[in-house]
Coordinates of N, CA and C in Angstrom, one line a residue:
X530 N -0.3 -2.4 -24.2 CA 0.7 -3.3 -24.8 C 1.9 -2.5 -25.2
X531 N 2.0 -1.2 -25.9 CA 3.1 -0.4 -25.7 C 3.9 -0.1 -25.0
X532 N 3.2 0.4 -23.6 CA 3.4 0.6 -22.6 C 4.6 -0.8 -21.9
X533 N 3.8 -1.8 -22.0 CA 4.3 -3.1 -21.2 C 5.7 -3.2 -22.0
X534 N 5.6 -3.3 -23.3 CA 7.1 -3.7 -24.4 C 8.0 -2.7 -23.6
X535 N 7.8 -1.5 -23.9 CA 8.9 -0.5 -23.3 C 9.3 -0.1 -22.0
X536 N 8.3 -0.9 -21.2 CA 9.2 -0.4 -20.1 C 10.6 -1.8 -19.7
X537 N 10.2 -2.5 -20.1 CA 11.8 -3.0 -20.1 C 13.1 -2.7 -20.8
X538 N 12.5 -1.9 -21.7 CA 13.6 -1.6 -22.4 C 14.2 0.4 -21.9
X539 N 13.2 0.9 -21.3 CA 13.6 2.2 -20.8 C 13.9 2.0 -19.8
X540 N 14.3 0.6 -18.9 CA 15.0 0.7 -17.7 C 16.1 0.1 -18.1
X541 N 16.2 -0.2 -19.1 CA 17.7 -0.9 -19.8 C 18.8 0.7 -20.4
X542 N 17.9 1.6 -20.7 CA 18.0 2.8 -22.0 C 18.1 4.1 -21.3
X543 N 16.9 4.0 -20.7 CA 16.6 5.3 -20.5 C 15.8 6.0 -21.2
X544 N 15.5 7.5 -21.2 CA 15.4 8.1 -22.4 C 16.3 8.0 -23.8
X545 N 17.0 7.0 -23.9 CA 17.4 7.0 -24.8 C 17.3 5.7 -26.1
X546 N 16.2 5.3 -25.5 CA 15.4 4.3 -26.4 C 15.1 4.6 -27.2
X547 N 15.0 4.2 -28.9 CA 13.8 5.1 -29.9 C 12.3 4.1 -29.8
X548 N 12.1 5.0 -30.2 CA 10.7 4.5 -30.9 C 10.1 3.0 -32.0
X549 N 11.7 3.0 -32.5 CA 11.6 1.9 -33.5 C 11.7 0.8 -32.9
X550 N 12.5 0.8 -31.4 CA 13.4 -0.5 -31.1 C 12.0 -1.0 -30.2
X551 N 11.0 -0.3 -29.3 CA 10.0 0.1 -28.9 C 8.8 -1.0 -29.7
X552 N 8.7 0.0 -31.0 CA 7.5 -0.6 -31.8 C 8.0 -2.3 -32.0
X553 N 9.4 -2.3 -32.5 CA 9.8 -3.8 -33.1 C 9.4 -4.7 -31.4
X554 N 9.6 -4.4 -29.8 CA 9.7 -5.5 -29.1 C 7.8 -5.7 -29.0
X555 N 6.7 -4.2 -28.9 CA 5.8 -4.3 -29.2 C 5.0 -5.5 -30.5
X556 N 5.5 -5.6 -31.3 CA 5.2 -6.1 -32.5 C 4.5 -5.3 -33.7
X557 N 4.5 -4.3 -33.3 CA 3.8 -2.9 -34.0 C 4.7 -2.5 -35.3
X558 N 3.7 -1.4 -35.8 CA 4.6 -0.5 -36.8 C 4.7 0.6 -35.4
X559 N 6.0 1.1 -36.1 CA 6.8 2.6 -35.4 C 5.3 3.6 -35.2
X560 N 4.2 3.4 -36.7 CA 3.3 4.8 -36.5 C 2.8 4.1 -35.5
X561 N 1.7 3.2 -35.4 CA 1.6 2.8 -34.3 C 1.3 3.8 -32.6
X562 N 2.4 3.8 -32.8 CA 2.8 4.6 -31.5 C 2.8 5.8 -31.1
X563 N 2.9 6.7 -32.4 CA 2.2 7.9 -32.7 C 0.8 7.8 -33.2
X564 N 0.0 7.4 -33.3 CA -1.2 7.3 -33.0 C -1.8 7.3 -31.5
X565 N -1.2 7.0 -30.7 CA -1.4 6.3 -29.3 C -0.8 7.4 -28.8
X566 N 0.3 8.1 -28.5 CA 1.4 9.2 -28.2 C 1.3 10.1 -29.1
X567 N 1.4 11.5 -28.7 CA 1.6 11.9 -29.6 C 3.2 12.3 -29.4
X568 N 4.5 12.4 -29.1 CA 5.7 12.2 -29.0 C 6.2 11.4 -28.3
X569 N 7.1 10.8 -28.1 CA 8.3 9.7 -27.1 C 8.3 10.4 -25.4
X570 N 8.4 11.4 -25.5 CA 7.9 11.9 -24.4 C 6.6 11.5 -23.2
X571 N 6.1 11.8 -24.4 CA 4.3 11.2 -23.7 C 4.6 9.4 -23.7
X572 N 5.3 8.8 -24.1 CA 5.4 7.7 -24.0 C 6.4 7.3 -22.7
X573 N 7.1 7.9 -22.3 CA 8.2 7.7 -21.0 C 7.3 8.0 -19.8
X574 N 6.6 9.4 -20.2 CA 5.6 9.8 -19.2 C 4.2 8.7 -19.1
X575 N 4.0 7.8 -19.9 CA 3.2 6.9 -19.8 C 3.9 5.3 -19.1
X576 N 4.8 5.2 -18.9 CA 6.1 4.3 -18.7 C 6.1 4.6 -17.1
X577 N 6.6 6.3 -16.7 CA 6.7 6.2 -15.8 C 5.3 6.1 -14.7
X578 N 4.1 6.4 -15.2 CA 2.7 6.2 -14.5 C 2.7 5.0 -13.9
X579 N 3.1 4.1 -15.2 CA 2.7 2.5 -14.8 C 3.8 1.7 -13.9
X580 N 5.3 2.2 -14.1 CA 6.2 2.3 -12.9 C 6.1 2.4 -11.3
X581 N 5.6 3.6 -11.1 CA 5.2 3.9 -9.9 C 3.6 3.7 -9.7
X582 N 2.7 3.2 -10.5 CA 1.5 2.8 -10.0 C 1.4 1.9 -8.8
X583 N 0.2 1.6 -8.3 CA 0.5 0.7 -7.3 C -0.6 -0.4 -7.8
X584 N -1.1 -0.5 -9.0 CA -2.4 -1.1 -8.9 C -2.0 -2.4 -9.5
X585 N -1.0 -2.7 -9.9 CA -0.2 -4.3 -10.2 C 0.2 -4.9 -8.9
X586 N 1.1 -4.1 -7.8 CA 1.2 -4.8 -6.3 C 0.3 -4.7 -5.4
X587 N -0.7 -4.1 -5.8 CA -2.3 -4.4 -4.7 C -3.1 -5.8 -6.0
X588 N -3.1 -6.0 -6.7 CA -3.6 -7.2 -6.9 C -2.7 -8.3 -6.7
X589 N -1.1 -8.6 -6.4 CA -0.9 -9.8 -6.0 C -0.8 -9.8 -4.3
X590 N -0.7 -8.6 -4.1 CA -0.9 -8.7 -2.5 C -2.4 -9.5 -1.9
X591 N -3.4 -9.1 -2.8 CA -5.0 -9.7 -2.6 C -4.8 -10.9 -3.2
X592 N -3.8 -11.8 -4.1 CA -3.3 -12.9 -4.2 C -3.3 -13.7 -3.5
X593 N -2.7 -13.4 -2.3 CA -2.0 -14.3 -1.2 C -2.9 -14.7 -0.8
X594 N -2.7 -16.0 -0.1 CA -3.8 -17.1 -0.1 C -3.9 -16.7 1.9
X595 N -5.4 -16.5 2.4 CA -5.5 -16.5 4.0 C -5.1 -17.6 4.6
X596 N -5.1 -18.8 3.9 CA -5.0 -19.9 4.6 C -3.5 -20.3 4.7
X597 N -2.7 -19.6 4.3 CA -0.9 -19.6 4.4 C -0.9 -19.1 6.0
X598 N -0.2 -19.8 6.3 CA 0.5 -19.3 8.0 C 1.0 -17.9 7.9
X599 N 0.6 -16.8 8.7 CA 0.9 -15.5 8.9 C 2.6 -15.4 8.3
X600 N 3.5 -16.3 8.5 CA 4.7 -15.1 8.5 C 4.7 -15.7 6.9
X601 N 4.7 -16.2 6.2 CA 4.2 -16.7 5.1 C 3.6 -15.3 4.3
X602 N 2.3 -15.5 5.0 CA 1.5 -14.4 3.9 C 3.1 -12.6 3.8
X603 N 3.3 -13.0 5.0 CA 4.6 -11.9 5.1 C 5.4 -11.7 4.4
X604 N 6.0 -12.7 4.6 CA 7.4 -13.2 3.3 C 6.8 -12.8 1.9
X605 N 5.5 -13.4 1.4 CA 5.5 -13.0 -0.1 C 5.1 -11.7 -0.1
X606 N 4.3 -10.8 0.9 CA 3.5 -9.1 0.6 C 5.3 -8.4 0.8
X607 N 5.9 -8.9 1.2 CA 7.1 -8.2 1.5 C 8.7 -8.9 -0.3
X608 N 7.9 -9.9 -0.7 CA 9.0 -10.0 -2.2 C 8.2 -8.9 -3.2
X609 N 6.5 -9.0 -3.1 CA 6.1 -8.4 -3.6 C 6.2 -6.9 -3.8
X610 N 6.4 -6.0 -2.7 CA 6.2 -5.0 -2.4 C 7.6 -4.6 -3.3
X611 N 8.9 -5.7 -2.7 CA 10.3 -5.3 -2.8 C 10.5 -5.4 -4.7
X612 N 9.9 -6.2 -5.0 CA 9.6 -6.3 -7.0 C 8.7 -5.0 -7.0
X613 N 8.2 -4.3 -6.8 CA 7.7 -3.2 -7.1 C 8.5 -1.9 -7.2
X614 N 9.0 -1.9 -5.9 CA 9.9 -0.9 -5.4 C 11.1 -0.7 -6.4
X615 N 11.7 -1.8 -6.9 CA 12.4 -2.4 -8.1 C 12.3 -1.6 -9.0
X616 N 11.4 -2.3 -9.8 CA 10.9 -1.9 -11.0 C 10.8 -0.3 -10.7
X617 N 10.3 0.3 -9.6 CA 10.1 1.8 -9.5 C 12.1 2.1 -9.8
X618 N 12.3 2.1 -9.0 CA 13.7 2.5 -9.2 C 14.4 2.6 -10.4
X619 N 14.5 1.1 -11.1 CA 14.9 0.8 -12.3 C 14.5 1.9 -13.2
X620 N 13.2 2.2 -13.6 CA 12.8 3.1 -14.6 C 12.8 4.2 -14.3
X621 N 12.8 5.0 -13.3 CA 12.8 6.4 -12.7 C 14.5 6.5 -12.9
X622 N 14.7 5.8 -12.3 CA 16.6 5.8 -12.5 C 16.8 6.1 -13.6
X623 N 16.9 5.2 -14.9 CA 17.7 4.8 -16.0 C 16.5 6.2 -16.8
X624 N 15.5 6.8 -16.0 CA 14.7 8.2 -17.2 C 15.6 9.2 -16.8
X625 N 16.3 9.4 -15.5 CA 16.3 10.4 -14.3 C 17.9 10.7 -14.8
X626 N 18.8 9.4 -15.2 CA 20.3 9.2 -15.7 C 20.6 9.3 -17.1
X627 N 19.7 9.4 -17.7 CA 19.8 10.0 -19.0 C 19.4 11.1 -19.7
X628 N 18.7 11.7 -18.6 CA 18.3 13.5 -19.0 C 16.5 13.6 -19.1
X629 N 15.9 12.5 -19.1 CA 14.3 13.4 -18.8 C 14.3 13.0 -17.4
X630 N 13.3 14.2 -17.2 CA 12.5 14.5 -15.5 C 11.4 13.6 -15.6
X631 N 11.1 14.1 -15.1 CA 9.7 13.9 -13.6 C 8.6 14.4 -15.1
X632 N 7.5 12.8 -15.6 CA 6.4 13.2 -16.4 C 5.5 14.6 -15.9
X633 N 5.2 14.4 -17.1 CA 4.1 16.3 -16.9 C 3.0 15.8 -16.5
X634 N 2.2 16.0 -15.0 CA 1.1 16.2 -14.2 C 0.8 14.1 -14.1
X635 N 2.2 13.8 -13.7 CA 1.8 12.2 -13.1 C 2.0 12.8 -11.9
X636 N 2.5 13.5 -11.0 CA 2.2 13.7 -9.8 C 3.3 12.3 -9.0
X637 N 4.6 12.3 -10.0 CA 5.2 11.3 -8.8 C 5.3 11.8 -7.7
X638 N 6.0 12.9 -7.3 CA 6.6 14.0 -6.1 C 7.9 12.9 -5.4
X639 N 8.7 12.5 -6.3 CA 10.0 12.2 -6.0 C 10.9 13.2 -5.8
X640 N 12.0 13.6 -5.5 CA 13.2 14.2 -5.1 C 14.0 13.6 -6.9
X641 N 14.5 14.6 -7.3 CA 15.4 14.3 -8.6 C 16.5 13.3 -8.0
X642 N 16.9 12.1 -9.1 CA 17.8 11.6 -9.0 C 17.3 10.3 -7.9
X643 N 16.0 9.8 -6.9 CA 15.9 9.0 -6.5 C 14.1 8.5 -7.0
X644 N 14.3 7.4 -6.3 CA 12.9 6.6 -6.7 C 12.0 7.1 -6.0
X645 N 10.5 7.5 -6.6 CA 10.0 7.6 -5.7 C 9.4 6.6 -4.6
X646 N 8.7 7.1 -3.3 CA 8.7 6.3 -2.4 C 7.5 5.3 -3.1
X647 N 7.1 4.0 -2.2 CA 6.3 3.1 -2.9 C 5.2 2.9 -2.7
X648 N 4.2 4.5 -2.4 CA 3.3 4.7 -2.1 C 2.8 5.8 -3.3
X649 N 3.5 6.3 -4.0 CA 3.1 6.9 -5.2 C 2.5 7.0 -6.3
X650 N 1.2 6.8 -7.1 CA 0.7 6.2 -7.7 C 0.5 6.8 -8.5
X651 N 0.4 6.2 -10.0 CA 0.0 6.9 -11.2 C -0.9 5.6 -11.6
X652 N -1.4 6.4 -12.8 CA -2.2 5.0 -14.1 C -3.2 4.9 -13.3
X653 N -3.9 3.8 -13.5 CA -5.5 3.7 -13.2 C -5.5 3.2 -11.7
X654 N -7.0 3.2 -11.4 CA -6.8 3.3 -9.6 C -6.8 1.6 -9.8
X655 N -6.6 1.2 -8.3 CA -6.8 0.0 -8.3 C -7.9 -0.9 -7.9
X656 N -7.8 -2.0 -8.2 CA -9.0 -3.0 -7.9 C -10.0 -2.9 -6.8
X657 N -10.8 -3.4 -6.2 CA -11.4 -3.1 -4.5 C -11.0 -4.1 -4.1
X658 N -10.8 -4.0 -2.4 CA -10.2 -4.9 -1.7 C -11.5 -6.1 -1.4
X659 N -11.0 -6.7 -1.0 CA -11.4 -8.5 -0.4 C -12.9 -7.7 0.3
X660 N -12.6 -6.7 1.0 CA -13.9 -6.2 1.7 C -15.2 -5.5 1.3
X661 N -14.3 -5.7 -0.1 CA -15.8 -4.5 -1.4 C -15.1 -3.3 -1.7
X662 N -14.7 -3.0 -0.9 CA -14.3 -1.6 -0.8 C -13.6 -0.8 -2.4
X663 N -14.2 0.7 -2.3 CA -13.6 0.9 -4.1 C -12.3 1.3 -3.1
X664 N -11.4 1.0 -4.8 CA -9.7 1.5 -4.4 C -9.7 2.7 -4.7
X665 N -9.3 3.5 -4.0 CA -8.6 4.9 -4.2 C -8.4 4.9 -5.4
X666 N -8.3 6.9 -6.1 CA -8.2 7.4 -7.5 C -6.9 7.3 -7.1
X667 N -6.6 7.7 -8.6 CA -5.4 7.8 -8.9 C -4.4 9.0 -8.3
X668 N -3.2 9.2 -8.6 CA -2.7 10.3 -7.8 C -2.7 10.8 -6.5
X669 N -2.9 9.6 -6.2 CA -3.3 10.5 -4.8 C -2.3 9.9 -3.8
X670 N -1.2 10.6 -3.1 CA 0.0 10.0 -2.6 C -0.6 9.2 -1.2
X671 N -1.4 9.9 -0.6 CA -2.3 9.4 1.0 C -3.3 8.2 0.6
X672 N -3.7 8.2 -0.4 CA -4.5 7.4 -0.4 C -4.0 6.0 -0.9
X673 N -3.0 6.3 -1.5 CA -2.1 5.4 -2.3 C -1.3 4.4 -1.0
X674 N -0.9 5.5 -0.1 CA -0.4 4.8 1.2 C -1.2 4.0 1.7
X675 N -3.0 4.6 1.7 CA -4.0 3.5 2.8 C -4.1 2.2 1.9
X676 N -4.4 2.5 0.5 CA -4.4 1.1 -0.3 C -3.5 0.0 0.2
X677 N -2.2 0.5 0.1 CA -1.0 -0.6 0.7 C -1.3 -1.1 1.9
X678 N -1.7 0.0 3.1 CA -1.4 -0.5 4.2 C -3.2 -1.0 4.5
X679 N -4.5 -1.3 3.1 CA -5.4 -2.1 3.7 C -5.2 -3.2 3.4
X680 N -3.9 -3.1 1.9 CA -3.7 -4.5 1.7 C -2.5 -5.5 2.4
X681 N -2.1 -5.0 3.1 CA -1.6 -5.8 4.4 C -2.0 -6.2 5.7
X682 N -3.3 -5.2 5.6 CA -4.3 -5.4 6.7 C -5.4 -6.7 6.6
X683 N -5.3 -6.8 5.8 CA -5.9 -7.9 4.9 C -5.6 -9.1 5.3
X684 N -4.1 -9.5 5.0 CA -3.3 -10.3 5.5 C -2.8 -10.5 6.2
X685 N -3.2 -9.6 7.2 CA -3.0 -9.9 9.3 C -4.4 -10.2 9.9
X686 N -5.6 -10.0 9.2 CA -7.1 -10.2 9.5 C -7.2 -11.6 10.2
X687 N -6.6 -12.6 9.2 CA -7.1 -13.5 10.3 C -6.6 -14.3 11.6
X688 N -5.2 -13.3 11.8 CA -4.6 -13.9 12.9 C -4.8 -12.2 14.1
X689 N -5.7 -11.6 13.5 CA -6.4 -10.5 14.6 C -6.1 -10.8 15.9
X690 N -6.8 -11.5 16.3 CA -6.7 -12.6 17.6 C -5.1 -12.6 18.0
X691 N -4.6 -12.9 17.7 CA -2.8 -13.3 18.0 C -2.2 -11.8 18.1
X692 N -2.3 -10.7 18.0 CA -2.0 -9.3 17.8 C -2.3 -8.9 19.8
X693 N -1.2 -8.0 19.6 CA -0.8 -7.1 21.2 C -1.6 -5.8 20.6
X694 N -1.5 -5.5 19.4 CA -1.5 -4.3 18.5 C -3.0 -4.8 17.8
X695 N -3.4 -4.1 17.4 CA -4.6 -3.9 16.3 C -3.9 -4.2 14.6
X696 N -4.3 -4.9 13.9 CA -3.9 -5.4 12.8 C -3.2 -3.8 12.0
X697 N -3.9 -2.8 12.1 CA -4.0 -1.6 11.3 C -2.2 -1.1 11.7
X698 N -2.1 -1.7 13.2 CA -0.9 -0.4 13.8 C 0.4 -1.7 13.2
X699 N -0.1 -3.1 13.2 CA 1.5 -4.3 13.1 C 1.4 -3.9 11.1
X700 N 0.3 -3.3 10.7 CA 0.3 -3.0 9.4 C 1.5 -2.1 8.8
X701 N 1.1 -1.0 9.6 CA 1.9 0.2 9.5 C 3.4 -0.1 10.0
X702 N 3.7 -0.8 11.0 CA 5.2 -0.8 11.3 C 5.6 -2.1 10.1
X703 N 5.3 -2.9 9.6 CA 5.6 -3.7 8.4 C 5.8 -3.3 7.7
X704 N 4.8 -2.1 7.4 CA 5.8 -1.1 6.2 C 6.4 -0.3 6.2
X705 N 7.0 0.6 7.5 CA 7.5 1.2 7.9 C 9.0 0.1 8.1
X706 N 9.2 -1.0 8.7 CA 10.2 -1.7 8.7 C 11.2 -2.0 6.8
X707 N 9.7 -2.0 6.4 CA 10.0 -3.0 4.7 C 10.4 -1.9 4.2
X708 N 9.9 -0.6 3.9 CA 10.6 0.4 3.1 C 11.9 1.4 3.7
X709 N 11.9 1.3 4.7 CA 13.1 1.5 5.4 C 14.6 1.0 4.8
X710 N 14.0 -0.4 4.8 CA 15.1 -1.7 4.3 C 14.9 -1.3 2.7
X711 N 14.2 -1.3 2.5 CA 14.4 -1.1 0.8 C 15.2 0.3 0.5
X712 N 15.4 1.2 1.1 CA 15.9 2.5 0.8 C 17.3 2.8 1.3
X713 N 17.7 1.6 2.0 CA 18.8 1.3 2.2 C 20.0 1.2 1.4
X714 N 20.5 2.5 1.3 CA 21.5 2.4 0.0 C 22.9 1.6 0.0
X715 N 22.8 0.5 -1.2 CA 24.2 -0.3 -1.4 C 25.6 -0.2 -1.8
X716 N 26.7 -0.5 -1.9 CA 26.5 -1.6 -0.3 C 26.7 -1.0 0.3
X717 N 26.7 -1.6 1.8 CA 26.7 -1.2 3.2 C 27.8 -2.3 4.0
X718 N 28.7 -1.6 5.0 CA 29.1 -2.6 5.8 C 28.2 -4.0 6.0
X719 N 28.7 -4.8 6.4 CA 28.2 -6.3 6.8 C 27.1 -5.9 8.1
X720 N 28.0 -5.3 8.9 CA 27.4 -4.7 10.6 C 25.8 -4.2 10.2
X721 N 25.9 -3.0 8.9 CA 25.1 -2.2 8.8 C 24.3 -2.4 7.9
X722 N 24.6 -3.7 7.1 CA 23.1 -4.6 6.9 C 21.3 -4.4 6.9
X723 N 20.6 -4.0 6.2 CA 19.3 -4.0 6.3 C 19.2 -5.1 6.4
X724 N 18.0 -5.5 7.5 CA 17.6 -6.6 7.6 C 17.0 -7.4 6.3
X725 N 17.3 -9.1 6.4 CA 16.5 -9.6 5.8 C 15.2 -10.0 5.5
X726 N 14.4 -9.9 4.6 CA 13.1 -10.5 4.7 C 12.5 -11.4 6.3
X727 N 13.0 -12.2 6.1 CA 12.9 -13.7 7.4 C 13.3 -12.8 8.8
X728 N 14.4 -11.9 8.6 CA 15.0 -11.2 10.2 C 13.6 -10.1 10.3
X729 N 13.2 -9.6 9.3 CA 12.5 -8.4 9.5 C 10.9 -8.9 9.9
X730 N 10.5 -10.0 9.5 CA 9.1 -10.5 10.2 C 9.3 -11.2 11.1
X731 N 10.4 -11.9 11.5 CA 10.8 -12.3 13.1 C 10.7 -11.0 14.1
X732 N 11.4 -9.6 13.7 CA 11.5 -9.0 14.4 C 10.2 -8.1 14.5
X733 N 8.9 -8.1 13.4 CA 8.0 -7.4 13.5 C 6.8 -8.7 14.2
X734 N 7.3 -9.9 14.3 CA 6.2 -10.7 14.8 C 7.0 -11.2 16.4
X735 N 7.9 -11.1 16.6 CA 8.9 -11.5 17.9 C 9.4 -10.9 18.6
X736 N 10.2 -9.4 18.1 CA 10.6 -8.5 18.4 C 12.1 -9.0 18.7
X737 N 13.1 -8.7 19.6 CA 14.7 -8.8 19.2 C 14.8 -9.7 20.8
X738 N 14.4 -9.8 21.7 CA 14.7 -10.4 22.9 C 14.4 -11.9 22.7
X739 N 15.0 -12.4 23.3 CA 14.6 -14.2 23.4 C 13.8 -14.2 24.1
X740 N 13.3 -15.8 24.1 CA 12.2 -15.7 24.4 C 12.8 -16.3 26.2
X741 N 12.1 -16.0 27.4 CA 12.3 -16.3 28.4 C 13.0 -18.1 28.3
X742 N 14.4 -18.0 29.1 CA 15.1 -19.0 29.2 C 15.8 -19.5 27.8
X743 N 15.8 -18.9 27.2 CA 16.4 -19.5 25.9 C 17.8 -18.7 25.5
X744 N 18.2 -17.9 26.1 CA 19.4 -17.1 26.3 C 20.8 -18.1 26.8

């Protein structure tokens, strides 16, 4: 609950939120929080775990309903992914722009001054996928990657059949396409454009040629 009140307000702030403004959106007293923390510190460092976790965007990715038409299930693992990546940036930013680092032993392994990538995971591991399977521990940047890319595997499963590729490899270039475009620094010429959502699963389910006679 702490956690949840303040991180909107430390991507608003920064480190330079108190404690008070914290407890009052919480609904708490100030001690409260030192009970739970023992300084504001350990509290940003708990902020940024749940930031870069992944275990909020692997449960609405296992959301998405099988029975949606493929580029569908696409469109939303790709808003979803892109609200994650967000919120990572937002709060790493506005801690990174006001003078604290990188929490002590969350294991983001970002570069100062950028977001980490959207495979980096802190806070508790996540759910098991549709298949049983346990989710990967925490911290762990590889395993954090397989999580994402089984939860998109997921949602290519039932159009297997329709695939040139093996669900696992159209997995991997989906995210390779999606985070590419997300790390695309703003703005950019018109020309030099990251693709859009809609261009970027046309081109990961269609590829860029027309289709014979349609030229």
């Amino acid at each position: 609950m702490i956690v949840a009140a303040a991180l909107p307000l430390v991507a608003e702030y920064g480190a330079a939120v108190t404690t008070s403004r914290i407890a009052r959106a919480a609904g708490i007293g100030e001690g409260t929080i030192f009970r739970a923390f023992k300084d504001k510190d350990e509290l940003l460092d708990a902020c940024v775990a749940e930031a870069v976790g992944t275990d909020h965007v692997l449960r609405e990715l296992a959301s998405i309903s099988l029975d949606e038409p493929l580029a569908a299930r696409l469109a939303e693992a790709a808003e979803a992914l892109r609200a994650h990546m967000e919120r990572m940036g937002t709060v790493v930013g506005a801690l990174h722009a006001s003078g604290h680092r990188r929490g002590r032993g969350i294991g983001i392994g970002s570069r100062d001054g950028e977001a980490p990538s959207p495979d980096r995971q802190g806070g508790e591991a996540a759910p098991p996928d549709r298949r049983g399977g346990e989710a990967p521990p925490p911290d762990s940047r590889a395993q954090s990657v397989t999580a994402l890319r089984n939860a998109v595997i997921e949602l290519l499963e039932p159009d297997r059949a329709a695939f040139r590729l093996s669900p696992e490899k159209v997995a991997a270039a989906f995210l390779a396409l999606l985070f590419t475009r997300l790390q695309t620094p703003a703005p950019v010429p018109e020309a030099d454009a990251p693709l859009t959502p809609d261009e970027l699963i046309a081109v990961l389910l269609h590829g860029t040629l027309n289709a014979p006679g349609s030229a």
